[in-house]
Coordinates of C-alpha atoms and ligand atoms in Angstrom, one line a residue:
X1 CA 169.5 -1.1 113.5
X2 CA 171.0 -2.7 110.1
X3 CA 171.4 -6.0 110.1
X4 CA 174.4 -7.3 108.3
X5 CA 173.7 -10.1 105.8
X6 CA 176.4 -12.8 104.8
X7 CA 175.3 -14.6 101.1
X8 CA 177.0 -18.3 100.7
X9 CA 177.6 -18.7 97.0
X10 CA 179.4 -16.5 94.8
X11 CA 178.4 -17.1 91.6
X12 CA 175.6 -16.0 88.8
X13 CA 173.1 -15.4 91.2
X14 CA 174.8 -14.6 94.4
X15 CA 177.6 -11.8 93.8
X16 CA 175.7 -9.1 91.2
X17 CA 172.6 -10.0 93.7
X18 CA 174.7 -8.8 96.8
X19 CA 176.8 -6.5 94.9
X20 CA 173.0 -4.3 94.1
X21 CA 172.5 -5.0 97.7
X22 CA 175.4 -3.1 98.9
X23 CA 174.9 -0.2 96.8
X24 CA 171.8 0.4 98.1
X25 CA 172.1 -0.3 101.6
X26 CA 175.5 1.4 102.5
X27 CA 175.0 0.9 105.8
X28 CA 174.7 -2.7 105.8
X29 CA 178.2 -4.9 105.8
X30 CA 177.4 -7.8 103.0
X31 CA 179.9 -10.3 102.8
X32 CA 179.7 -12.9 100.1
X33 CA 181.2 -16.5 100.9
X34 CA 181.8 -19.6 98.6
X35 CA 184.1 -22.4 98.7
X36 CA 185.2 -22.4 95.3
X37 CA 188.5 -20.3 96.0
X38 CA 189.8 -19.4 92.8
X39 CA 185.7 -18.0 92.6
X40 CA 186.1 -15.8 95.8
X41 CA 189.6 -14.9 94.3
X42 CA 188.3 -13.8 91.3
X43 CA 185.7 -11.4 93.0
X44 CA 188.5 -10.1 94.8
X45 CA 191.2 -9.5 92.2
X46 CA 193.1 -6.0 92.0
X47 CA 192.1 -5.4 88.2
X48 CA 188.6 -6.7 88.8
X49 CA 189.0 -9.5 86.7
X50 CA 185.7 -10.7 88.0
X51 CA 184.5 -14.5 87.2
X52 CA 180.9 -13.3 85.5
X53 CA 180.2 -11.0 82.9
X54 CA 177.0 -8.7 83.1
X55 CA 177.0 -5.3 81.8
X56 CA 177.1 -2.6 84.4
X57 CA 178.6 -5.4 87.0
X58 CA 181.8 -4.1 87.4
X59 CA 180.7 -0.8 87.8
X60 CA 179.1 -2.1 90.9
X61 CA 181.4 -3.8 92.3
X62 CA 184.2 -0.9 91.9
X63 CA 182.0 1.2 93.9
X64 CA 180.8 -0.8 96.6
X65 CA 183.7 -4.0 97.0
X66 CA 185.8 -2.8 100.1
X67 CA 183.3 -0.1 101.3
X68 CA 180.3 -2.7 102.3
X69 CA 180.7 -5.4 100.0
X70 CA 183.3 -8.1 100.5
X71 CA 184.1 -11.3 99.4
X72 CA 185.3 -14.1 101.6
X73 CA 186.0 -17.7 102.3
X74 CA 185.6 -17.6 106.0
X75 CA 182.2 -19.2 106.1
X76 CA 182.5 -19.8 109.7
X77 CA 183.6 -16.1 110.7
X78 CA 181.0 -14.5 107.7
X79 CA 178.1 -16.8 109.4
X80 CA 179.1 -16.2 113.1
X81 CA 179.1 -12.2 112.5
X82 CA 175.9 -11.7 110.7
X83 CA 172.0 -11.4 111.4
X84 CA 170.7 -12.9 107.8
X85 CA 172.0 -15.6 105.7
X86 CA 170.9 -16.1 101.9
X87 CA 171.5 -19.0 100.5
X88 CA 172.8 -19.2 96.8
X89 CA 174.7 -22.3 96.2
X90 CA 173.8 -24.3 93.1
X91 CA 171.0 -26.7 93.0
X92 CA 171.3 -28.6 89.8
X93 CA 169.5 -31.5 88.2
X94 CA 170.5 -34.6 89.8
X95 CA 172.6 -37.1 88.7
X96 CA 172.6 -40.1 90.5
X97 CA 170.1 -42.5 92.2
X98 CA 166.2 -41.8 93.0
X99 CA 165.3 -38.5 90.8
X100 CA 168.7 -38.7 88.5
X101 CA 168.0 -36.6 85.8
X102 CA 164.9 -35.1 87.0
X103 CA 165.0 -34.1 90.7
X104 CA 167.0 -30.8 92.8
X105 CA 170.5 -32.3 93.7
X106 CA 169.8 -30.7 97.1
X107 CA 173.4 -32.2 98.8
X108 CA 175.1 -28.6 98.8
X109 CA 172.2 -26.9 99.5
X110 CA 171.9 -28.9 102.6
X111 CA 175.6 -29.0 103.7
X112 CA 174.9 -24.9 103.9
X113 CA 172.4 -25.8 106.2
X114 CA 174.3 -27.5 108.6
X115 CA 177.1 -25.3 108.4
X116 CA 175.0 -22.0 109.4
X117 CA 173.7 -24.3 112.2
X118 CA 177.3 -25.2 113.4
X119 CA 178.6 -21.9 113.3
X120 CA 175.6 -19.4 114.4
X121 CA 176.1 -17.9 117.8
X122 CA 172.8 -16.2 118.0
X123 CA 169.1 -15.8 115.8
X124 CA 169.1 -16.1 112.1
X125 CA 167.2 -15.1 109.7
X126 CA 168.0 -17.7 106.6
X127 CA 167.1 -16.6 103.2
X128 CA 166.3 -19.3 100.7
X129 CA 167.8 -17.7 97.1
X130 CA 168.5 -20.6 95.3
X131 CA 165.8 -22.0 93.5
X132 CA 164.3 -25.0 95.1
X133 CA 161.5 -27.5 95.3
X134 CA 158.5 -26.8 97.4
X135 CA 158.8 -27.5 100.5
X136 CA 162.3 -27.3 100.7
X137 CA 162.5 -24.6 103.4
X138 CA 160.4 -27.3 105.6
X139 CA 163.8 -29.6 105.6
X140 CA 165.9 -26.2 105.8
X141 CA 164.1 -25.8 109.2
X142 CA 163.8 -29.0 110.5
X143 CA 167.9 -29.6 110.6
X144 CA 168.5 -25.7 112.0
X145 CA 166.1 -26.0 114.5
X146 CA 166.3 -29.6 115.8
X147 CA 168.2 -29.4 119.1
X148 CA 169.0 -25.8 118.8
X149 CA 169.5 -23.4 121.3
X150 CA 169.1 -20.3 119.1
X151 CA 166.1 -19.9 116.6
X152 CA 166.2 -19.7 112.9
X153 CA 163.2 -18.3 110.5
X154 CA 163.5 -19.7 107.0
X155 CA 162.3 -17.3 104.4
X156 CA 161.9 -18.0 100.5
X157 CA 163.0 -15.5 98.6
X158 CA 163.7 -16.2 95.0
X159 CA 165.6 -14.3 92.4
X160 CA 164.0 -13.5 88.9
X161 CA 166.4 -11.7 87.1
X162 CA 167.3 -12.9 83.6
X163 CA 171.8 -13.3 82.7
X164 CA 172.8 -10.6 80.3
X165 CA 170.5 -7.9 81.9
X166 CA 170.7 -8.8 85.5
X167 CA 171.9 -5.2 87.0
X168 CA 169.0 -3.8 85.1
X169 CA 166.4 -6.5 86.8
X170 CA 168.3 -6.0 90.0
X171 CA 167.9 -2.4 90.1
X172 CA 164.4 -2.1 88.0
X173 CA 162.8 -5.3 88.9
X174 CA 159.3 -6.1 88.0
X175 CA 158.3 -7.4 91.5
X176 CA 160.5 -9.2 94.4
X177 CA 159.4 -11.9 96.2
X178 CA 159.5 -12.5 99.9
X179 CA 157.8 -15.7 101.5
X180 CA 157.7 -16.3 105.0
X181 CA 156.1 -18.3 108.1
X182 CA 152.6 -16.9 109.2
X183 CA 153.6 -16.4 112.6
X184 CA 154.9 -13.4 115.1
X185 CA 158.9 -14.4 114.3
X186 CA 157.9 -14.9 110.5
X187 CA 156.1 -12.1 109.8
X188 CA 159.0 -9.9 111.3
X189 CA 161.6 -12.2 109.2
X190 CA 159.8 -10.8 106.2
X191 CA 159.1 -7.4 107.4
X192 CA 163.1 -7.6 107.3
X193 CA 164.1 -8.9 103.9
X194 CA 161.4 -6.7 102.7
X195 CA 162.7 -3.8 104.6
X196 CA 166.6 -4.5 102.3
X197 CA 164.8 -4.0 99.0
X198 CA 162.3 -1.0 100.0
X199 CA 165.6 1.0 99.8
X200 CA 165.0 1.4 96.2
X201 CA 162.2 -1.2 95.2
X202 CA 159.3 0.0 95.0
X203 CA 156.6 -1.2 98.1
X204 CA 153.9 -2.0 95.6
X205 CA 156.2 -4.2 93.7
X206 CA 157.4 -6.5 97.2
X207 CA 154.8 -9.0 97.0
X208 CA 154.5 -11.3 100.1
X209 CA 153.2 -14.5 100.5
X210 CA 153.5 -18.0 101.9
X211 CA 156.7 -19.7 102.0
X212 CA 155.5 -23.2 100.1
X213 CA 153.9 -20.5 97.7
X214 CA 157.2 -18.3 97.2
X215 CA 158.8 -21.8 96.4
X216 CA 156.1 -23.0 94.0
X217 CA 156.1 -19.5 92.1
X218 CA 159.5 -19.3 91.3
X219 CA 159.6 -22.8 89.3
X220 CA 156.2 -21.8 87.8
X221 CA 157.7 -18.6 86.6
X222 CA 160.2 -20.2 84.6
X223 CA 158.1 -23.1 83.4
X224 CA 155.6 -20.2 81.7
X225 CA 158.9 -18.6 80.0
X226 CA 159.9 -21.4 79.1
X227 CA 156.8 -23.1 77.8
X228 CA 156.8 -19.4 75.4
X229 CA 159.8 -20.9 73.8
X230 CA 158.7 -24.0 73.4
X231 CA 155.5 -22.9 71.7
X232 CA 156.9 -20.2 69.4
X233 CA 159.4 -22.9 68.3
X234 CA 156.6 -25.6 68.0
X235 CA 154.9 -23.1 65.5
X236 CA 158.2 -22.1 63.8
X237 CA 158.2 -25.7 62.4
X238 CA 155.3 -25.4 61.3
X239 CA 155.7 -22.1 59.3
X240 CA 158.8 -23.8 57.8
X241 CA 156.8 -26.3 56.5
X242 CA 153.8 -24.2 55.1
X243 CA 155.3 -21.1 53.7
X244 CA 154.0 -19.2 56.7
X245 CA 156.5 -16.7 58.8
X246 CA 157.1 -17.0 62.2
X247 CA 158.4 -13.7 62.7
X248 CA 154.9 -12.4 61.6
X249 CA 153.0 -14.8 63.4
X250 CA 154.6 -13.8 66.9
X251 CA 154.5 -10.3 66.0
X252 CA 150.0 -10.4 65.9
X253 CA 150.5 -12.6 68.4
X254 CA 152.2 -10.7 70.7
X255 CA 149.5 -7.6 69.7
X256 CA 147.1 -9.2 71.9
X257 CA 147.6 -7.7 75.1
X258 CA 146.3 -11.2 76.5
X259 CA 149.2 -12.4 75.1
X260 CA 152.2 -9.7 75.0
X261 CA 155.0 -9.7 72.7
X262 CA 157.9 -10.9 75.0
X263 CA 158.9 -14.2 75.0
X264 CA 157.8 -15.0 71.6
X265 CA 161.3 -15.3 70.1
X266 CA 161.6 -18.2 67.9
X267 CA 165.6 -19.6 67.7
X268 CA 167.6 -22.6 68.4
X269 CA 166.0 -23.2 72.1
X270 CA 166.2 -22.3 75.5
X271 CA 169.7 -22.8 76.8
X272 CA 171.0 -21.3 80.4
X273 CA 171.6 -22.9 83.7
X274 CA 167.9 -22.8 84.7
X275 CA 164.7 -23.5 82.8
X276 CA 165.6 -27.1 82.0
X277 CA 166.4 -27.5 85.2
X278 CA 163.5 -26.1 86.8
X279 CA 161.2 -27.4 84.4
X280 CA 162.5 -31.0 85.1
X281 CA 161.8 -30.3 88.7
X282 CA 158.7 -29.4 88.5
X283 CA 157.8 -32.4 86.4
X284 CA 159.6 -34.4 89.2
X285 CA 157.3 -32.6 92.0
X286 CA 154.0 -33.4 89.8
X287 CA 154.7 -36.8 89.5
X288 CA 155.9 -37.5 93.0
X289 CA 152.3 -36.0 94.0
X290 CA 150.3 -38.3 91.3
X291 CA 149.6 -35.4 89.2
X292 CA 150.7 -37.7 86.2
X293 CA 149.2 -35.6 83.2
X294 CA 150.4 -32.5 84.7
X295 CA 153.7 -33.8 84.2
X296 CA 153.5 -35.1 81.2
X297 CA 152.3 -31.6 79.9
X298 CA 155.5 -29.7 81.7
X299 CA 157.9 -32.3 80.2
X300 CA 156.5 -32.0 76.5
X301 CA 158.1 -27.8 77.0
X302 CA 161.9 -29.7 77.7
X303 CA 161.1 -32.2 74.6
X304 CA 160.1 -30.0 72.4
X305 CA 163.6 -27.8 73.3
X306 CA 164.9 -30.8 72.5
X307 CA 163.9 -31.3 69.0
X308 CA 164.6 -28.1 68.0
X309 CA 168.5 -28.6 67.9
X310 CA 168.4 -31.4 66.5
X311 CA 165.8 -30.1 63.7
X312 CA 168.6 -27.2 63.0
X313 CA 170.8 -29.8 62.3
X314 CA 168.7 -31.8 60.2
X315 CA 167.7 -29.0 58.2
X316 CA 171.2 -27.6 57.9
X317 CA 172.5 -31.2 56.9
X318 CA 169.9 -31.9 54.1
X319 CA 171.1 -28.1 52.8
X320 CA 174.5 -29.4 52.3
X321 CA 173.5 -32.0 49.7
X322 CA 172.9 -34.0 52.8
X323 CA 176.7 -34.4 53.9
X324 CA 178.8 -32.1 56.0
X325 CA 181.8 -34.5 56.5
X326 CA 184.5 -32.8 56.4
X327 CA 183.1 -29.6 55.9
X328 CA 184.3 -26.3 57.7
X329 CA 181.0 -24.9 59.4
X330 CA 181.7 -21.7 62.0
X331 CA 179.4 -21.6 65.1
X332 CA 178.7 -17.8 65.2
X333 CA 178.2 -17.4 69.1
X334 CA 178.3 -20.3 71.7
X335 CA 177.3 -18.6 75.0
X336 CA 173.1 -19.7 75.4
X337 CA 172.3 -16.1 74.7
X338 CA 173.8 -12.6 74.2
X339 CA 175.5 -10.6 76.7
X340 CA 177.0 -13.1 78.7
X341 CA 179.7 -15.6 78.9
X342 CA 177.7 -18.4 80.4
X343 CA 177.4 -21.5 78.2
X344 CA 175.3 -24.1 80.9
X345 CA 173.5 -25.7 78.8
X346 CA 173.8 -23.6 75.5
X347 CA 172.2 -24.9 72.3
X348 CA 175.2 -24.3 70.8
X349 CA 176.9 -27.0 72.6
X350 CA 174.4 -29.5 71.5
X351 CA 174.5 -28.3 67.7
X352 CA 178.5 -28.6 67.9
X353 CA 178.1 -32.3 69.3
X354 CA 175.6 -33.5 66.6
X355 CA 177.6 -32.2 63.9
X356 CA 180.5 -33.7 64.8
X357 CA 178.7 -36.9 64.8
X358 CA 178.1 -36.3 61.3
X359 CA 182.0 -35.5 60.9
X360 CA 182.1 -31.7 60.4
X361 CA 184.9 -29.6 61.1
X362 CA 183.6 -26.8 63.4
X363 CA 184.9 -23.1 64.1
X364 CA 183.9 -22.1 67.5
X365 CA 183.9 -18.3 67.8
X366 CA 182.1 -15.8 70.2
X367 CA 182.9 -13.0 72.3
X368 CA 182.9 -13.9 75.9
X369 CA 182.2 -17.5 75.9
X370 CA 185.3 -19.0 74.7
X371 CA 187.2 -20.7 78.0
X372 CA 183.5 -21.8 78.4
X373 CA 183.3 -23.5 75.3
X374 CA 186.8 -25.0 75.8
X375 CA 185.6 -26.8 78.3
X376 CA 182.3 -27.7 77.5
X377 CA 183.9 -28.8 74.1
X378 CA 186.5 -30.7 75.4
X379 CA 187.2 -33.9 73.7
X380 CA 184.7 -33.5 71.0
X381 CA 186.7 -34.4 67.7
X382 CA 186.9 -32.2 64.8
X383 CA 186.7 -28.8 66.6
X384 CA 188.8 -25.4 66.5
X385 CA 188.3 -21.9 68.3
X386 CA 189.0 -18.9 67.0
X387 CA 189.7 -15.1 67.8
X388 CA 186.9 -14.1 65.5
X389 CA 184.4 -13.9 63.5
X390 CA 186.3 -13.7 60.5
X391 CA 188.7 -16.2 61.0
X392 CA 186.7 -19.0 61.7
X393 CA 184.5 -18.0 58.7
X394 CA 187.3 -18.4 56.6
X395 CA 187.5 -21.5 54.0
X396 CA 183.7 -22.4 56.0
X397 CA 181.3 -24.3 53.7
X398 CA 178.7 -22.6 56.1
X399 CA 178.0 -20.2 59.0
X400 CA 175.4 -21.2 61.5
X401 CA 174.5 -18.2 63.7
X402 CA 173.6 -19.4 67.0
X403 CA 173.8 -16.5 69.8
X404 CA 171.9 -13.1 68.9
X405 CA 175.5 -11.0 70.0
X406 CA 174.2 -7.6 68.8
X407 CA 177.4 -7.0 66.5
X408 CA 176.9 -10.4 64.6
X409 CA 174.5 -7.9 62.1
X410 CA 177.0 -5.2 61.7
X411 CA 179.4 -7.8 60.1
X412 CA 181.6 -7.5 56.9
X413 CA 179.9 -9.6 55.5
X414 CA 180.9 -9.0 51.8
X415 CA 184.6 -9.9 53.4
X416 CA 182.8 -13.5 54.6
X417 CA 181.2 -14.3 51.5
X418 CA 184.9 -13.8 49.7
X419 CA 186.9 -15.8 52.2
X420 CA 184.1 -18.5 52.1
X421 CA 184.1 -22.1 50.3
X422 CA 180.9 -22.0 47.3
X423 CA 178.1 -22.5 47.7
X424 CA 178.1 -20.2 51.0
X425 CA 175.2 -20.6 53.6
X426 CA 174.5 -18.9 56.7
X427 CA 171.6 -20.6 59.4
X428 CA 170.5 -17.4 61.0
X429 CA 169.1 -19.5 64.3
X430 CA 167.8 -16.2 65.9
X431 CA 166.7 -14.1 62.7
X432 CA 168.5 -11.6 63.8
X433 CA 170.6 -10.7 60.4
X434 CA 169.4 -8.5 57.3
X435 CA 169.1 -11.8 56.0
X436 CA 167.5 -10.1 51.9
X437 CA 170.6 -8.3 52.0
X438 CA 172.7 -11.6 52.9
X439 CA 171.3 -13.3 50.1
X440 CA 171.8 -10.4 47.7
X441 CA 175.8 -10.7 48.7
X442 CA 174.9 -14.4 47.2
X443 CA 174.7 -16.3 50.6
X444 CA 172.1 -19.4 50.3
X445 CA 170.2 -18.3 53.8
X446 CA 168.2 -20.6 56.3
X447 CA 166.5 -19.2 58.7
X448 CA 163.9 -20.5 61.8
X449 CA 160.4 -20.5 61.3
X450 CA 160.7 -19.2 57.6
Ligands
LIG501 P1 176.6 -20.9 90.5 O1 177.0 -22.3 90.3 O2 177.1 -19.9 89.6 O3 177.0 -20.5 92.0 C1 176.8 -21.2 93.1 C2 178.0 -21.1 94.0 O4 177.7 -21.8 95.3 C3 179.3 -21.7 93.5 O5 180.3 -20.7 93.4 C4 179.6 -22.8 94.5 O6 181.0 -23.0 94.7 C5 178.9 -22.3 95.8 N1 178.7 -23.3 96.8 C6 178.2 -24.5 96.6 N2 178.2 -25.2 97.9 C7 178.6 -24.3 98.8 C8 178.8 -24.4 100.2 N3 178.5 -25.4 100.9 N4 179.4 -23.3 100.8 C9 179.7 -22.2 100.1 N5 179.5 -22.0 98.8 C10 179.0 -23.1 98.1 O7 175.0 -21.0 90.5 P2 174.0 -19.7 90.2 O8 173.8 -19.6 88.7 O9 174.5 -18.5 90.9 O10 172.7 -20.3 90.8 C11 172.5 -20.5 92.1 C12 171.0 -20.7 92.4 O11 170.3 -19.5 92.0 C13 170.4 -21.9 91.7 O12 169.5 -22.5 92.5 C14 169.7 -21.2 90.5 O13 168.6 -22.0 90.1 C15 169.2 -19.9 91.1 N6 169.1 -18.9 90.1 C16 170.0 -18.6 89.2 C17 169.8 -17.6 88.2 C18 170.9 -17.3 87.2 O14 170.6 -16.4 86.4 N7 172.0 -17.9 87.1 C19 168.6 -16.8 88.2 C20 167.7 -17.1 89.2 C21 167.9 -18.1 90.1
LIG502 C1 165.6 -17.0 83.0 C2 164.4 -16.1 83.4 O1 164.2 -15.2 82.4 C3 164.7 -15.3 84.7 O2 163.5 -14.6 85.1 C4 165.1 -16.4 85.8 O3 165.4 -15.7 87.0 C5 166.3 -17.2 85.3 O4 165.9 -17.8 84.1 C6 166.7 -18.2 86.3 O5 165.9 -18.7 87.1 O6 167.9 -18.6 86.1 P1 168.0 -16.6 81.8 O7 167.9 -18.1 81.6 O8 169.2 -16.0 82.4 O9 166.7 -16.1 82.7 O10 167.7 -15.9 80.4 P2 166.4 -15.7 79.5 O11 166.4 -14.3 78.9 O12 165.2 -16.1 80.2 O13 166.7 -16.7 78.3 C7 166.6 -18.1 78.5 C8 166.8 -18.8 77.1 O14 165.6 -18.6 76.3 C9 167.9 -18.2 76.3 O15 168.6 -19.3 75.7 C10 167.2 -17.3 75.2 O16 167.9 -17.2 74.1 C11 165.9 -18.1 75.0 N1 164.8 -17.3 74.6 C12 164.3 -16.3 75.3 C13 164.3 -17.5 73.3 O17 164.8 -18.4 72.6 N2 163.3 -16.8 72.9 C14 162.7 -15.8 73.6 O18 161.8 -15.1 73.2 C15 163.3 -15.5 74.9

């Protein structure tokens, strides 16, 4: 029989992730919960007005929302009804007291655990997808369990897919992940998730292991992507200051097939709600278990992200005869990459905050980010958004280019040089313009790692 599965959180990780499920299971009932309201309203809304963009999302979610996908706040009703409950609430850096600023906040994360425990009337299989700190799923099952008259299996199951392509990963993913308990209940638990992606995943690509080692792998994953960055970057300064071309370098690079060429992309830094995040937490977990160097080594990848915003800056500062008060300068992009609308912790925003420090004015433009930046903005002096590309351009002293939105090349970008203040400059953050032809037009160009 198909067991129905209930998700609680609606957000980046939790409605495309159910919405894939759906499609492929059509006779499973998923139902997606959250507390945010206006969120689950969103999901919900007649025009499909739905609170994150992904490309090929909403052609999900058309099919499947109202057939056997819905969206809900009635956690108690969703939890009561269902077999399996995934777990994608948000689990970000915390804040406050032992860990601030370093460890998992873990407080919603565990409020979803007593809530499944209050309002279960039967078995449950409970599906870590948040990303979490090892061991996590050991306090997941000490509260379910403790005084319990029904009996609850905690599985790890962690998601890899990457914002802007996430249907694509969803649907062609590279391998999913399902940890369990080495026991008779835990090895049917996984037999179970596993059974929800075999409808269209590949068996030889649903890799099973451990639960502390699903845990582990997950904030490994994105340390190693993230340490790529770092790297590349590390060596983009480097090529700056010897004539050398990063570009080039990560193209060899990337020919050895130790190596491989993903990854390799130098820019402005790794932005998104995740990798610092993760890589904070898995400093935090190496330090709380002695492993002092080991720490040091994972928190280097977050420094050196660090330094390369505010080494844009620099360099685009000392370009501008070593002044930009009171200088126009257009933020081409603000979301943390292309493709989606998500700005958590988007270089962008950093860059906009350092220069108004130095007194710019700044023109905030960029497809699908803007209520994003509106907030994130908020209250930092000297900034304007604008419909588009051309009008915040207009009267700039400079362009910096900081999202790689695939159009940003296609650009009239005779029409910008015109409406620009002299002498016109454009940081191309992400090398992804023609940027021989830009200085032909008569652009003074920066670029990273060149
Ligand atoms: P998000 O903030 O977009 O969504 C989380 C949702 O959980 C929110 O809508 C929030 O209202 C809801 N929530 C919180 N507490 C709740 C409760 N007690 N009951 C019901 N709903 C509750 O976060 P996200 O980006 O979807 O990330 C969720 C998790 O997935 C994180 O651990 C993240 O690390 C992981 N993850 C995210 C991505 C990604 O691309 N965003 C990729 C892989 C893994
Ligand atoms: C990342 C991982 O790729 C996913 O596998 C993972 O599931 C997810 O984090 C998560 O746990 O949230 P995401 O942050 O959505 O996905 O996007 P990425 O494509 O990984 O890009 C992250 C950042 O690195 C972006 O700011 C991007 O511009 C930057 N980047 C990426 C580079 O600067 N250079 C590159 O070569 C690649």
């Amino acid at each position: 029989m198909n067991k129905d599965i209930v998700c609680i959180g609606a957000g980046y990780i939790g409605g495309p992730t159910m919405a894939v499920i759906a499609l492929k299971n059509p006779g499973r009932r998923v139902v997606v919960v959250d507390i945010n309201e206006a969120r689950i309203a969103a999901w919900n809304s007649p025009d499909f007005d739905l609170p994150v963009y992904e490309p090929g999302l909403l052609d999900v979610v058309r099919q499947v929302r109202g057939r056997n996908l819905f969206f809900s706040t009635d956690i108690e009703t969703a939890v009561r009804e269902c077999d399996i409950v995934f777990v994608g609430v948000n689990t970000p850096t915390k804040s406050f007291g032992r860990g601030a600023g370093m460890a998992s906040d873990l407080q919603y994360w565990e409020a979803t655990a007593r809530e499944i425990k209050r309002f279960a009337r039967g078995d449950k299989i409970v599906v870590e997808k948040s990303t979490l700190p090892v061991r996590t799923a050991a306090a997941m099952e000490a509260i379910l369990n403790d005084h319990s008259e029904h009996k609850f299996t905690v599985l790890s199951n962690p998601e890899f897919l990457a914002e802007g392509t996430a249907i694509r990963d969803l649907l062609e993913p590279d391998r999913v992940l399902v940890g369990g308990p080495d026991d008779a209940d835990g090895r049917a638990a996984v037999e179970e998730c596993v059974s929800i992606y075999a409808s269209w995943v590949p068996r030889e690509r649903i890799l099973t292991t451990g639960v502390w080692s699903a845990e582990l792998t997950k904030l490994a994953a994105n340390a190693f992507l993230a340490q790529r960055v770092s790297s590349i970057n590390a060596i983009a300064g480097l090529c700056e200051a010897t004539g050398a071309d990063v570009d080039e370098v990560a193209r060899v690079i990337g020919a050895d097939r130790r190596i491989g060429p993903k990854f390799l992309k130098a820019g402005p830094g790794f932005g998104g709600s995740c990798f610092k995040k993760d890589v904070l937490n898995l400093v935090y977990l190496c330090e709380s278990f002695g492993l002092h160097t080991a720490a040091e080594y994972w928190h280097g990848v977050v420094k050196m992200n660090e330094h390369q915003q505010e080494r844009i800056v620099s360099r685009l500062v000392k370009q501008m005869f070593n002044t930009v008060a009171n200088k126009k300068i257009a933020l081409f992009g603000f979301a943390f990459k292309a493709d989606t609308g998500d700005t958590r912790e988007t270089p962008s925003a950093t860059v906009a905050k350092l220069l108004a420090e130095e007194h710019a004015r700044i023109a905030v433009t960029d497809p699908k980010a803007i209520p994003n930046a509106r907030r994130d903005l908020e209250g930092v002096p000297g900034v304007e958004f604008c419909d588009g590309e051309y009008e915040a351009a207009a009267g700039a002293d400079a362009i910096v280019l900081m999202t790689d939105w695939r159009h940003y090349k296609d650009l009239d970008w005779n029409r910008i040089f015109e409406s620009m203040r002299k002498p016109a400059l454009v940081f191309d953050t992400r090398n992804c313009l023609d940027q021989a032809r830009l200085r032909e037009i008569g652009f003074r160009v920066l670029a990273i790692g060149k």
